C-alpha positions as a LaTeX table, in Angstrom:
\begin{tabular}{lrrr}
\hline
Residue & $x$ (\AA) & $y$ (\AA) & $z$ (\AA) \\
\hline
Ser1 & 10.70 & $-33.15$ & 49.29 \\
Arg2 & 10.16 & $-36.25$ & 47.19 \\
Leu3 & 6.62 & $-37.00$ & 46.09 \\
Asp4 & 4.74 & $-40.14$ & 47.12 \\
Leu5 & 3.16 & $-41.17$ & 43.81 \\
Pro6 & 0.93 & $-44.16$ & 43.08 \\
Pro7 & 2.37 & $-47.22$ & 41.33 \\
Gly8 & 2.84 & $-46.66$ & 37.62 \\
Phe9 & 4.08 & $-43.09$ & 37.96 \\
Arg10 & 7.67 & $-41.96$ & 37.47 \\
Leu11 & 8.82 & $-38.67$ & 38.94 \\
Val12 & 10.99 & $-36.08$ & 37.21 \\
Thr13 & 11.74 & $-33.02$ & 39.36 \\
Leu14 & 12.86 & $-29.70$ & 37.92 \\
Arg15 & 14.42 & $-26.79$ & 39.75 \\
Glu16 & 12.37 & $-23.67$ & 40.42 \\
Val17 & 13.25 & $-22.02$ & 37.11 \\
Gly18 & 11.96 & $-25.03$ & 35.16 \\
Asp19 & 8.73 & $-25.32$ & 33.17 \\
Ala20 & 6.99 & $-28.63$ & 33.83 \\
Phe21 & 4.62 & $-28.47$ & 30.87 \\
Ala22 & 7.27 & $-27.43$ & 28.36 \\
His23 & 9.71 & $-30.07$ & 29.63 \\
Ala24 & 7.11 & $-32.84$ & 29.48 \\
Cys25 & 6.09 & $-31.88$ & 25.93 \\
Ala26 & 9.68 & $-31.63$ & 24.72 \\
His27 & 10.69 & $-35.01$ & 26.17 \\
Ala28 & 7.38 & $-36.92$ & 26.22 \\
Ala29 & 8.49 & $-39.58$ & 23.76 \\
Glu30 & 11.52 & $-40.52$ & 25.83 \\
Leu31 & 9.91 & $-40.01$ & 29.24 \\
Gly32 & 7.01 & $-42.36$ & 28.54 \\
Ala33 & 3.52 & $-42.78$ & 29.93 \\
Gly34 & 3.03 & $-42.10$ & 33.62 \\
Thr35 & 5.92 & $-39.67$ & 33.94 \\
Leu36 & 4.99 & $-36.76$ & 36.20 \\
Val37 & 7.20 & $-33.70$ & 35.83 \\
Phe38 & 7.17 & $-31.51$ & 38.91 \\
Val39 & 8.69 & $-28.08$ & 39.54 \\
Gly40 & 9.73 & $-27.36$ & 43.11 \\
Arg41 & 8.28 & $-23.91$ & 43.75 \\
Phe42 & 7.13 & $-22.27$ & 46.96 \\
Asp43 & 4.22 & $-20.32$ & 45.55 \\
Leu44 & 2.86 & $-22.69$ & 42.90 \\
Ala45 & 1.92 & $-26.30$ & 42.42 \\
Glu46 & 3.22 & $-26.85$ & 38.89 \\
Phe47 & 3.28 & $-30.28$ & 37.27 \\
Ala48 & 2.57 & $-32.18$ & 34.04 \\
Val49 & 1.90 & $-35.83$ & 33.28 \\
Val50 & 2.66 & $-37.79$ & 30.10 \\
Leu51 & $-0.07$ & $-40.07$ & 28.73 \\
Glu52 & 0.01 & $-42.57$ & 25.86 \\
Pro53 & $-3.61$ & $-43.24$ & 24.83 \\
Asp54 & $-4.59$ & $-46.19$ & 22.67 \\
Glu55 & $-7.44$ & $-44.44$ & 20.85 \\
Pro56 & $-7.43$ & $-41.98$ & 17.93 \\
Leu57 & $-6.33$ & $-38.43$ & 18.60 \\
Ala58 & $-9.82$ & $-37.14$ & 17.76 \\
Thr59 & $-11.19$ & $-38.74$ & 20.93 \\
Ala60 & $-7.99$ & $-39.15$ & 22.96 \\
Arg61 & $-7.95$ & $-35.39$ & 23.53 \\
Arg62 & $-10.89$ & $-35.93$ & 25.88 \\
Ala63 & $-8.24$ & $-36.86$ & 28.44 \\
Phe64 & $-8.26$ & $-33.13$ & 29.17 \\
Tyr65 & $-11.55$ & $-33.61$ & 31.02 \\
Ala66 & $-10.12$ & $-36.44$ & 33.10 \\
Gly67 & $-7.19$ & $-34.22$ & 34.03 \\
Met68 & $-9.39$ & $-31.31$ & 35.02 \\
Ala69 & $-11.69$ & $-33.53$ & 37.08 \\
Ala70 & $-8.66$ & $-35.04$ & 38.85 \\
Leu71 & $-7.23$ & $-31.58$ & 39.52 \\
Thr72 & $-10.41$ & $-30.26$ & 41.09 \\
Asp73 & $-10.87$ & $-33.48$ & 43.09 \\
Ala74 & $-7.35$ & $-33.04$ & 44.45 \\
Leu75 & $-8.23$ & $-29.53$ & 45.62 \\
Ile76 & $-11.63$ & $-30.49$ & 47.01 \\
Ala77 & $-9.94$ & $-33.13$ & 49.16 \\
Arg78 & $-7.94$ & $-30.37$ & 50.89 \\
Ala79 & $-10.48$ & $-27.56$ & 50.86 \\
Pro80 & $-12.22$ & $-26.35$ & 54.03 \\
Pro81 & $-15.79$ & $-27.61$ & 54.46 \\
Glu82 & $-18.29$ & $-25.87$ & 52.18 \\
Lys83 & $-15.52$ & $-24.06$ & 50.28 \\
Pro84 & $-16.60$ & $-24.13$ & 46.60 \\
Val85 & $-14.05$ & $-25.43$ & 44.09 \\
Glu86 & $-15.31$ & $-25.04$ & 40.53 \\
Ile87 & $-14.24$ & $-25.13$ & 36.90 \\
Val88 & $-14.99$ & $-22.24$ & 34.58 \\
Trp89 & $-15.17$ & $-23.65$ & 31.07 \\
Pro90 & $-12.92$ & $-24.96$ & 29.84 \\
Asp91 & $-9.73$ & $-24.81$ & 31.87 \\
Ala92 & $-9.87$ & $-22.35$ & 34.79 \\
Val93 & $-10.14$ & $-23.50$ & 38.41 \\
Met94 & $-11.85$ & $-21.18$ & 40.86 \\
Val95 & $-11.99$ & $-21.36$ & 44.65 \\
Asp96 & $-14.82$ & $-19.37$ & 46.22 \\
Gly97 & $-14.92$ & $-17.13$ & 43.13 \\
Gly98 & $-11.16$ & $-16.53$ & 42.98 \\
Leu99 & $-8.92$ & $-17.86$ & 40.22 \\
Val100 & $-6.26$ & $-20.22$ & 41.60 \\
Gly101 & $-5.06$ & $-21.88$ & 38.40 \\
Gly102 & $-6.02$ & $-24.31$ & 35.69 \\
Gly103 & $-5.01$ & $-27.02$ & 33.27 \\
Arg104 & $-4.00$ & $-27.47$ & 29.63 \\
Leu105 & $-3.35$ & $-30.24$ & 27.15 \\
Ala106 & $-0.82$ & $-30.76$ & 24.36 \\
Trp107 & $-0.36$ & $-33.66$ & 21.96 \\
Ala108 & 2.02 & $-35.02$ & 19.37 \\
Glu109 & 1.29 & $-34.05$ & 15.79 \\
Gly110 & $-0.41$ & $-36.74$ & 13.77 \\
Ala111 & $-3.56$ & $-37.87$ & 12.01 \\
Glu112 & $-6.86$ & $-37.44$ & 13.80 \\
Asp113 & $-7.76$ & $-41.09$ & 13.20 \\
Glu114 & $-4.51$ & $-42.47$ & 14.66 \\
Pro115 & $-3.48$ & $-42.74$ & 18.33 \\
Pro116 & $-1.04$ & $-39.96$ & 19.24 \\
Thr117 & 2.39 & $-41.02$ & 20.44 \\
Trp118 & 1.82 & $-38.89$ & 23.52 \\
Leu119 & $-0.45$ & $-36.44$ & 25.33 \\
Val120 & 0.63 & $-34.10$ & 28.11 \\
Phe121 & $-1.76$ & $-32.67$ & 30.70 \\
Gly122 & $-0.30$ & $-29.79$ & 32.68 \\
Ala123 & $-1.60$ & $-27.96$ & 35.73 \\
Thr124 & $-0.66$ & $-24.86$ & 37.67 \\
Val125 & $-2.24$ & $-23.89$ & 41.00 \\
Arg126 & $-1.35$ & $-20.83$ & 43.10 \\
Thr127 & $-0.63$ & $-22.05$ & 46.62 \\
Val128 & 0.71 & $-18.85$ & 48.18 \\
Ala129 & 0.00 & $-15.24$ & 47.18 \\
Met130 & 3.33 & $-13.50$ & 46.59 \\
Ala131 & 2.03 & $-10.08$ & 45.50 \\
Glu132 & 1.30 & $-7.18$ & 47.84 \\
Lys133 & $-2.20$ & $-7.35$ & 49.23 \\
Glu134 & $-3.58$ & $-3.96$ & 48.30 \\
Pro135 & $-7.28$ & $-3.15$ & 47.88 \\
Gly136 & $-8.32$ & $-3.73$ & 44.27 \\
Leu137 & $-5.07$ & $-5.44$ & 43.28 \\
Arg138 & $-5.81$ & $-8.61$ & 41.31 \\
Pro139 & $-9.33$ & $-8.89$ & 42.79 \\
Leu140 & $-10.11$ & $-12.12$ & 40.92 \\
Ala141 & $-6.94$ & $-13.96$ & 41.99 \\
Ala142 & $-6.78$ & $-16.35$ & 44.94 \\
Ala143 & $-4.29$ & $-18.67$ & 46.62 \\
Leu144 & $-4.90$ & $-21.91$ & 48.51 \\
Glu145 & $-3.18$ & $-20.69$ & 51.67 \\
Asp146 & $-5.45$ & $-17.65$ & 51.90 \\
Glu147 & $-8.50$ & $-19.85$ & 51.31 \\
Gly148 & $-7.70$ & $-22.03$ & 54.32 \\
Phe149 & $-6.61$ & $-25.19$ & 52.51 \\
Asp150 & $-5.08$ & $-28.05$ & 54.48 \\
Glu151 & $-1.63$ & $-29.18$ & 53.31 \\
Ala152 & $-1.60$ & $-26.83$ & 50.34 \\
Glu153 & 2.04 & $-27.44$ & 49.41 \\
Gly154 & 2.70 & $-28.18$ & 45.76 \\
Glu155 & 3.99 & $-31.66$ & 46.53 \\
Arg156 & 0.78 & $-32.67$ & 48.28 \\
Ile157 & $-1.40$ & $-31.27$ & 45.49 \\
Ala158 & 0.59 & $-33.17$ & 42.84 \\
Glu159 & 0.40 & $-36.41$ & 44.84 \\
Ser160 & $-3.35$ & $-36.07$ & 45.26 \\
Phe161 & $-3.77$ & $-35.23$ & 41.57 \\
Ala162 & $-1.92$ & $-38.39$ & 40.55 \\
Arg163 & $-4.16$ & $-40.56$ & 42.72 \\
His164 & $-7.34$ & $-38.93$ & 41.43 \\
Leu165 & $-6.12$ & $-39.19$ & 37.83 \\
Met166 & $-5.70$ & $-42.94$ & 38.29 \\
Thr167 & $-9.30$ & $-43.07$ & 39.51 \\
Gln168 & $-10.48$ & $-41.14$ & 36.48 \\
Ile169 & $-8.60$ & $-43.41$ & 34.09 \\
Asp170 & $-9.99$ & $-46.52$ & 35.78 \\
Asn171 & $-13.51$ & $-45.10$ & 35.52 \\
Trp172 & $-12.99$ & $-44.33$ & 31.84 \\
Gln173 & $-11.84$ & $-47.89$ & 31.14 \\
Glu174 & $-14.63$ & $-49.51$ & 33.15 \\
Arg175 & $-17.58$ & $-47.18$ & 32.54 \\
Gly176 & $-16.71$ & $-45.27$ & 29.39 \\
Phe177 & $-16.08$ & $-41.60$ & 28.74 \\
Gly178 & $-19.58$ & $-40.71$ & 29.90 \\
Ala179 & $-18.45$ & $-41.16$ & 33.51 \\
Ile180 & $-15.60$ & $-38.68$ & 32.96 \\
Ala181 & $-17.91$ & $-36.19$ & 31.27 \\
Lys182 & $-20.35$ & $-36.43$ & 34.20 \\
Asp183 & $-17.59$ & $-35.74$ & 36.74 \\
Tyr184 & $-16.30$ & $-32.76$ & 34.76 \\
Ile185 & $-19.78$ & $-31.29$ & 34.30 \\
Ser186 & $-20.47$ & $-31.63$ & 38.02 \\
Arg187 & $-17.43$ & $-29.41$ & 38.69 \\
Leu188 & $-18.54$ & $-26.59$ & 36.38 \\
Ala189 & $-19.67$ & $-23.38$ & 38.03 \\
Pro190 & $-23.49$ & $-23.58$ & 38.13 \\
Gln191 & $-25.47$ & $-21.55$ & 35.65 \\
Lys192 & $-29.19$ & $-21.06$ & 36.19 \\
Gly193 & $-31.51$ & $-22.42$ & 33.52 \\
Val194 & $-28.72$ & $-24.26$ & 31.73 \\
Ser195 & $-28.05$ & $-27.96$ & 31.22 \\
Arg196 & $-24.61$ & $-29.04$ & 29.98 \\
Asn197 & $-23.04$ & $-32.20$ & 28.64 \\
Ile198 & $-19.84$ & $-33.29$ & 26.90 \\
Asp199 & $-20.45$ & $-34.87$ & 23.49 \\
Asp200 & $-18.64$ & $-38.03$ & 22.44 \\
Asn201 & $-16.28$ & $-35.91$ & 20.33 \\
Gly202 & $-15.40$ & $-33.73$ & 23.32 \\
Asp203 & $-17.52$ & $-30.69$ & 22.47 \\
Leu204 & $-19.50$ & $-28.94$ & 25.19 \\
Gln205 & $-23.25$ & $-29.08$ & 24.66 \\
Val206 & $-25.31$ & $-26.33$ & 26.28 \\
Arg207 & $-29.07$ & $-26.64$ & 26.50 \\
Arg208 & $-30.96$ & $-23.47$ & 27.32 \\
Met209 & $-34.76$ & $-23.47$ & 27.34 \\
Gly210 & $-34.93$ & $-26.53$ & 25.13 \\
Lys211 & $-32.28$ & $-25.37$ & 22.63 \\
Val212 & $-28.83$ & $-26.82$ & 22.01 \\
Glu213 & $-25.90$ & $-24.41$ & 21.46 \\
\hline
\end{tabular}
C-alpha cells in the first residue's frame, strides 16, 4: 500500500527483491533531498532517505544520530507499554534485549570541509520472524510481531520514521546538534557507572569514574 508521508518527502517504491539503501545511494544525486526509497517486503521494514545537508561533511555525518533517534522513536510509538526499545552503540536497535534491526549512513565522496552533495540514511527492521522457532536458534534475534507491536507493518514504520525524522531535523535547526545528541544518548542501552555524550565532531565520549575514553 502507498505510504502517507509528511510534506517534503517523495516516495520511491521498489519491489521485494530491491535494496533500498543501495538504490538510494546509487541514484541520490538525481532523486534529491527528501526522497524515501521503500522496499515492499512482508518480513522487513526496509527504507532509505536522501538528505542534502548544507554543512561540511565532517559534521554533516552527524545526521546518522538524527536518523537513529527517529528510527527508535518510530518503534517506541508502536511498542507495548514498558517494552524497552534501545540502541546498542552505534547502529543496532534492540527490543527487550532482542536485535530487530538498525541503521547506516553513506555519503558522496568529497572534501571533509565541503558540504556533501548527498547523504543517505538507511534502516532495516525485522517485522515478522520467518525462520523456524527452535530452542536456541538465533537467540538474540527478535521481530516486532512477536514483541507485541501495534501496526508493525513496514509501511507504518516508514511513515512514522519520516515524521520523527522531520522532528529531529527541526530540533537540530532550532536548538543545535546538542538536542540530537541528547535524544540519541537517551536511547542507548543503560550502562551502570557510565556517562556518555556525543562530541561536536560526532565522536562518542564515555566517562567512567571521572575518566574520558
